[in-house]
XYZ file of C-alpha atoms in Angstrom:
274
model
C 68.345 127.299 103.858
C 66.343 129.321 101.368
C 67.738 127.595 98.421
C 66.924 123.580 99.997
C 62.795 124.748 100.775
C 62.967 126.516 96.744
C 64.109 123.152 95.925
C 61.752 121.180 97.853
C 58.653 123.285 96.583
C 59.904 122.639 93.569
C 59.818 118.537 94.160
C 56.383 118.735 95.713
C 55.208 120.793 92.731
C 56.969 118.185 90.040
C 55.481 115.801 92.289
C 51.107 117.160 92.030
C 51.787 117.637 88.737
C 53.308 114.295 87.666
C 49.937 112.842 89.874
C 47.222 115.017 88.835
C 48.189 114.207 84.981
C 48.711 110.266 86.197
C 44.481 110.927 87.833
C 43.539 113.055 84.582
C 44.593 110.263 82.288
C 43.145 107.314 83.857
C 39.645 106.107 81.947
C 36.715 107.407 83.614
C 33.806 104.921 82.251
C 30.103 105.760 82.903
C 28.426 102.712 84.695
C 24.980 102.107 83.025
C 21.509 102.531 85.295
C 23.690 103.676 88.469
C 23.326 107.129 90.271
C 26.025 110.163 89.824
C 27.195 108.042 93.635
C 27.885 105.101 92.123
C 29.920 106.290 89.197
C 31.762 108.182 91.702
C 32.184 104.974 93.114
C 33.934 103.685 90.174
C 36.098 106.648 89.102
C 37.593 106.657 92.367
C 38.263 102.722 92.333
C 39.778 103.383 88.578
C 41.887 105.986 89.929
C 43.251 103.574 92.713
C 43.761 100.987 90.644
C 46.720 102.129 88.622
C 48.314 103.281 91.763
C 47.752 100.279 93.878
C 50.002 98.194 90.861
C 52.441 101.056 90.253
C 53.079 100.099 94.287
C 53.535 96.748 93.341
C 55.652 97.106 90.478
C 58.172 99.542 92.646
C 59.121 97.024 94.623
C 62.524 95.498 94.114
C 63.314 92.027 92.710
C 65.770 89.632 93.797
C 68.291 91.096 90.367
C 67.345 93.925 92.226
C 68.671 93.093 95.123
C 71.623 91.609 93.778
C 72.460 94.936 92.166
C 72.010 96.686 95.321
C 74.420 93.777 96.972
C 76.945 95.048 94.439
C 76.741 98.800 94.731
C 77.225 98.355 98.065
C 80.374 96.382 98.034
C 81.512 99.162 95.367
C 81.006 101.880 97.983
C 82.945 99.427 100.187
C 85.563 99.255 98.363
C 86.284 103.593 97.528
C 85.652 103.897 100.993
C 88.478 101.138 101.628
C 90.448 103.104 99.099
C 90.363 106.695 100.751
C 91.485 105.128 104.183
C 94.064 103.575 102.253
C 96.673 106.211 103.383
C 96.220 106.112 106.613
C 95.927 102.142 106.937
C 99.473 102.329 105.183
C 100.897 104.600 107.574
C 99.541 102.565 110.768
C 99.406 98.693 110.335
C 103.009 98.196 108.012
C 106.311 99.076 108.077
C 105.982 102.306 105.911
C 106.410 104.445 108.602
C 109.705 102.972 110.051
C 111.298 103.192 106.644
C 110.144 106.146 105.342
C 111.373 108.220 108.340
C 114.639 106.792 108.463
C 114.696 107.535 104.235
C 113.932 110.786 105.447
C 116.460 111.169 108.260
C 119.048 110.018 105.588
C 118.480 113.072 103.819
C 118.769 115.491 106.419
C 121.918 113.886 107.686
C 123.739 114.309 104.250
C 122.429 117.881 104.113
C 120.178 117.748 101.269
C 116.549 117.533 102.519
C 114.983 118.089 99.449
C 117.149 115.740 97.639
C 116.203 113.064 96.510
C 112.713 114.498 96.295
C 109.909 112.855 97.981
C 108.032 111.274 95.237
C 111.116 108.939 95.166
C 111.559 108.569 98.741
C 107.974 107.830 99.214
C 107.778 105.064 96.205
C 111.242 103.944 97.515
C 109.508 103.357 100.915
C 106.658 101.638 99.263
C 108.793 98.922 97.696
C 110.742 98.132 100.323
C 106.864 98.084 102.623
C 105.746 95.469 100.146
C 109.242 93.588 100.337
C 108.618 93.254 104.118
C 104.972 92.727 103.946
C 104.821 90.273 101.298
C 104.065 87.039 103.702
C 101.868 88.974 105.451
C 99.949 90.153 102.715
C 100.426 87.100 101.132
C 98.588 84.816 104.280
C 95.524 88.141 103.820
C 94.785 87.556 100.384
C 95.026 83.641 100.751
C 93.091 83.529 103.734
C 90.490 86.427 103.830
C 90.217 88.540 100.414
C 90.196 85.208 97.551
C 87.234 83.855 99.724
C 85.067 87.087 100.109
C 85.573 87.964 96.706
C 84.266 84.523 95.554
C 81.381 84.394 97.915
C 82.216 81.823 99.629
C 82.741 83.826 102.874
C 80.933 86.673 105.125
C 82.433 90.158 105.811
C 82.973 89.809 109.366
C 84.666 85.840 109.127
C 86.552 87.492 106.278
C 87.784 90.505 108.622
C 88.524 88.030 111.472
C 91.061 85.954 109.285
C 92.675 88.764 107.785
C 93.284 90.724 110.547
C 94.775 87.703 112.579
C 98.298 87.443 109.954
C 98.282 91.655 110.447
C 97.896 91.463 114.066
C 100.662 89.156 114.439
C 103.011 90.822 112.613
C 102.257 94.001 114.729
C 102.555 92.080 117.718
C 106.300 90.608 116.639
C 107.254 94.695 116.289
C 105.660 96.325 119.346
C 107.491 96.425 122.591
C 105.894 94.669 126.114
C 106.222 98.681 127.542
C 104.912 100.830 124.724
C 101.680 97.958 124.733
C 101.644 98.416 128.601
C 101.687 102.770 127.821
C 98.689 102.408 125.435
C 96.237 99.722 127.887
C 96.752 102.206 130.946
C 96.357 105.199 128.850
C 92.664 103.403 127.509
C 91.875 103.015 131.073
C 91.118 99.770 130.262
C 91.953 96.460 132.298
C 95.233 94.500 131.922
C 94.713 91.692 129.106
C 95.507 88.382 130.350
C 97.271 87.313 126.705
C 97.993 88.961 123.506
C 94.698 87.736 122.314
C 92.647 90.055 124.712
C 94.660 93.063 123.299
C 91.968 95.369 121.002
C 93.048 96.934 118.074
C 92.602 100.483 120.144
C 95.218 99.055 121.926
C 97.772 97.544 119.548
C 97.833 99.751 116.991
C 99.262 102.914 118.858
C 101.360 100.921 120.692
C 102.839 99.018 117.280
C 103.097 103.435 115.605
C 105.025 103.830 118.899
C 107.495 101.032 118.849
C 107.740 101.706 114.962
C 108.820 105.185 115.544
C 111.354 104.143 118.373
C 112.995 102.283 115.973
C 113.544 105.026 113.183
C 115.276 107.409 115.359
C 117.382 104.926 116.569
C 118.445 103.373 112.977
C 118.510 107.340 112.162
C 120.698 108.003 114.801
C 123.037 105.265 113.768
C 122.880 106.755 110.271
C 123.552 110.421 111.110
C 126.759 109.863 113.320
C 129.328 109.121 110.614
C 127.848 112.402 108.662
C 128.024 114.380 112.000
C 131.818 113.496 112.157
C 132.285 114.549 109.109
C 131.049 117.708 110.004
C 132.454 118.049 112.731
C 136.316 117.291 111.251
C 135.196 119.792 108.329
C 134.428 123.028 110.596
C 138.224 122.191 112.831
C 139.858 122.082 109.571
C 138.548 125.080 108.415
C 138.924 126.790 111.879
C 142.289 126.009 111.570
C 143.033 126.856 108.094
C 141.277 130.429 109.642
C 138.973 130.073 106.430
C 136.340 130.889 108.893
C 134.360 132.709 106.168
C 133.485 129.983 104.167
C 130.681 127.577 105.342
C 131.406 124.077 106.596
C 128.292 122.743 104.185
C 129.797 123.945 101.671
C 132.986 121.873 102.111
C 130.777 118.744 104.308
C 128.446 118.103 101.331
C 130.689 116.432 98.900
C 132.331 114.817 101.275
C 129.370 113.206 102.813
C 128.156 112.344 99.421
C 131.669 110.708 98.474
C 132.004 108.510 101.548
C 128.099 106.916 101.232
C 128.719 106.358 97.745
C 132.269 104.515 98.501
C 130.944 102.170 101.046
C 127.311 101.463 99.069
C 125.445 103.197 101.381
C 122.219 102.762 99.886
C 122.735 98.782 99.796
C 123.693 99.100 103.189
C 120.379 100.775 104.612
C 118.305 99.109 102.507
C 119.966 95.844 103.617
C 119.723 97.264 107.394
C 115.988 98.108 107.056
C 114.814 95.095 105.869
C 116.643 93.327 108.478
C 115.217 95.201 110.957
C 111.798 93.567 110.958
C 111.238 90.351 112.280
């Protein structure tokens, strides 16, 4: 608190000064025949003048505002940016796939391989693969338009968020959509078309997640067998010392890389969306 008033005294001062010298310098012309009044008079209206055209001057032209048009559509756009994440995580498919990627790699016993720079670009890929119409219709529609003026902010939000909603409205389930309008408190939409965003966008991260665990539980059973044959074969070899993981891990890696397992779930994921 101490340090902003030091810093505002010091504006106010900077700001007398810079005044005072701007009074000081202005011409102070004696009027002929007039009284010490009158050439008051005129010092003060040569003082004015000077500021009443420095108020003039200051205020913005139409490059001006065209500049400021721009600097705001920058500030726009890196605030777009930093919500980029999280726009990724809720309105594509990047969730679904990266926590069945994810899932993979617990189920073959390696959760730290392969690492998750790679799992996360992997999942990016395969996001654009399955969002490419989508973002395709977004660009064509909404972006290409506002960027050449030729259409507001809010008509340009309205068209691309129709080609997003609809592709989150193809993913979500009728009951996870019904879960988030009674949790709003809100009344039941008579079409899809009433639905908000509030609404549709929980309900499409809970439908999304559904789906993972149940492609990762599809992916984790062959794995568990093996695991499971592993530990009664060492049980009954009585090698009971040595750990199954030891034993499972190769094995698990052998099998997926006999039947192209990464083709298949990639294939599978892909598929998944419609």
């Amino acid at each position: 608190m101490r340090r902003w008033c030091r810093v505002l005294g010091w504006l106010a001062v900077a700001a007398w000064l810079s005044f005072g010298g701007w009074a000081a310098a202005a011409p102070q012309e004696a009027v002929p025949g007039a009284g010490p009044g009158a050439q008051r008079a005129a010092v003060r209206l040569q003082t004015s003048t000077p500021a009443r055209k420095g108020l003039v001057a200051d205020l913005p032209s139409p490059g001006q505002q065209q500049g400021t048009s721009q600097a705001l559509r920058i500030v726009l756009g890196l605030t777009a940016l930093a919500v980029l994440p999280a726009l990724l995580v809720c309105l594509t498919s990047f969730l679904r796939i990266v926590i069945v990627l994810s899932m993979l790699r617990h189920a073959l016993g390696m959760p730290e391989t392969p690492p998750n720079p790679v799992v996360i670009g992997l999942a990016l890929f395969l996001t654009l693969f399955t969002m490419a119409p989508v973002l395709h219709q977004v660009n064509h529609q909404a972006f290409q338009p506002f960027m050449d003026g030729t259409l507001a902010m809010d008509a340009a939000y309205e068209r691309g968020a129709g080609p997003l909603r609809e592709f989150m409205v193809r993913q979500t389930r009728e009951e996870d959509l019904a879960l988030t309008v009674e949790l709003s408190h809100a009344r039941p939409p008579a079409s899809l078309a009433e639905v908000s965003n509030v609404q549709l966008i929980p309900a499409f991260m809970l439908s999304e997640l559904r789906a993972a665990f149940q492609i990762g539980f599809v992916v984790w059973l062959p794995f568990l067998l093996i695991d499971l044959v592993v530990s009664a074969s060492l049980m009954s070899l009585g090698m009971m010392m040595l750990p199954p993981s030891t034993v499972a891990l190769p094995l698990k890696i052998l099998v997926f890389v006999l039947v192209d397992g990464w083709a298949l779930l990639l294939k599978a994921l892909v598929g998944s969306f419609h």
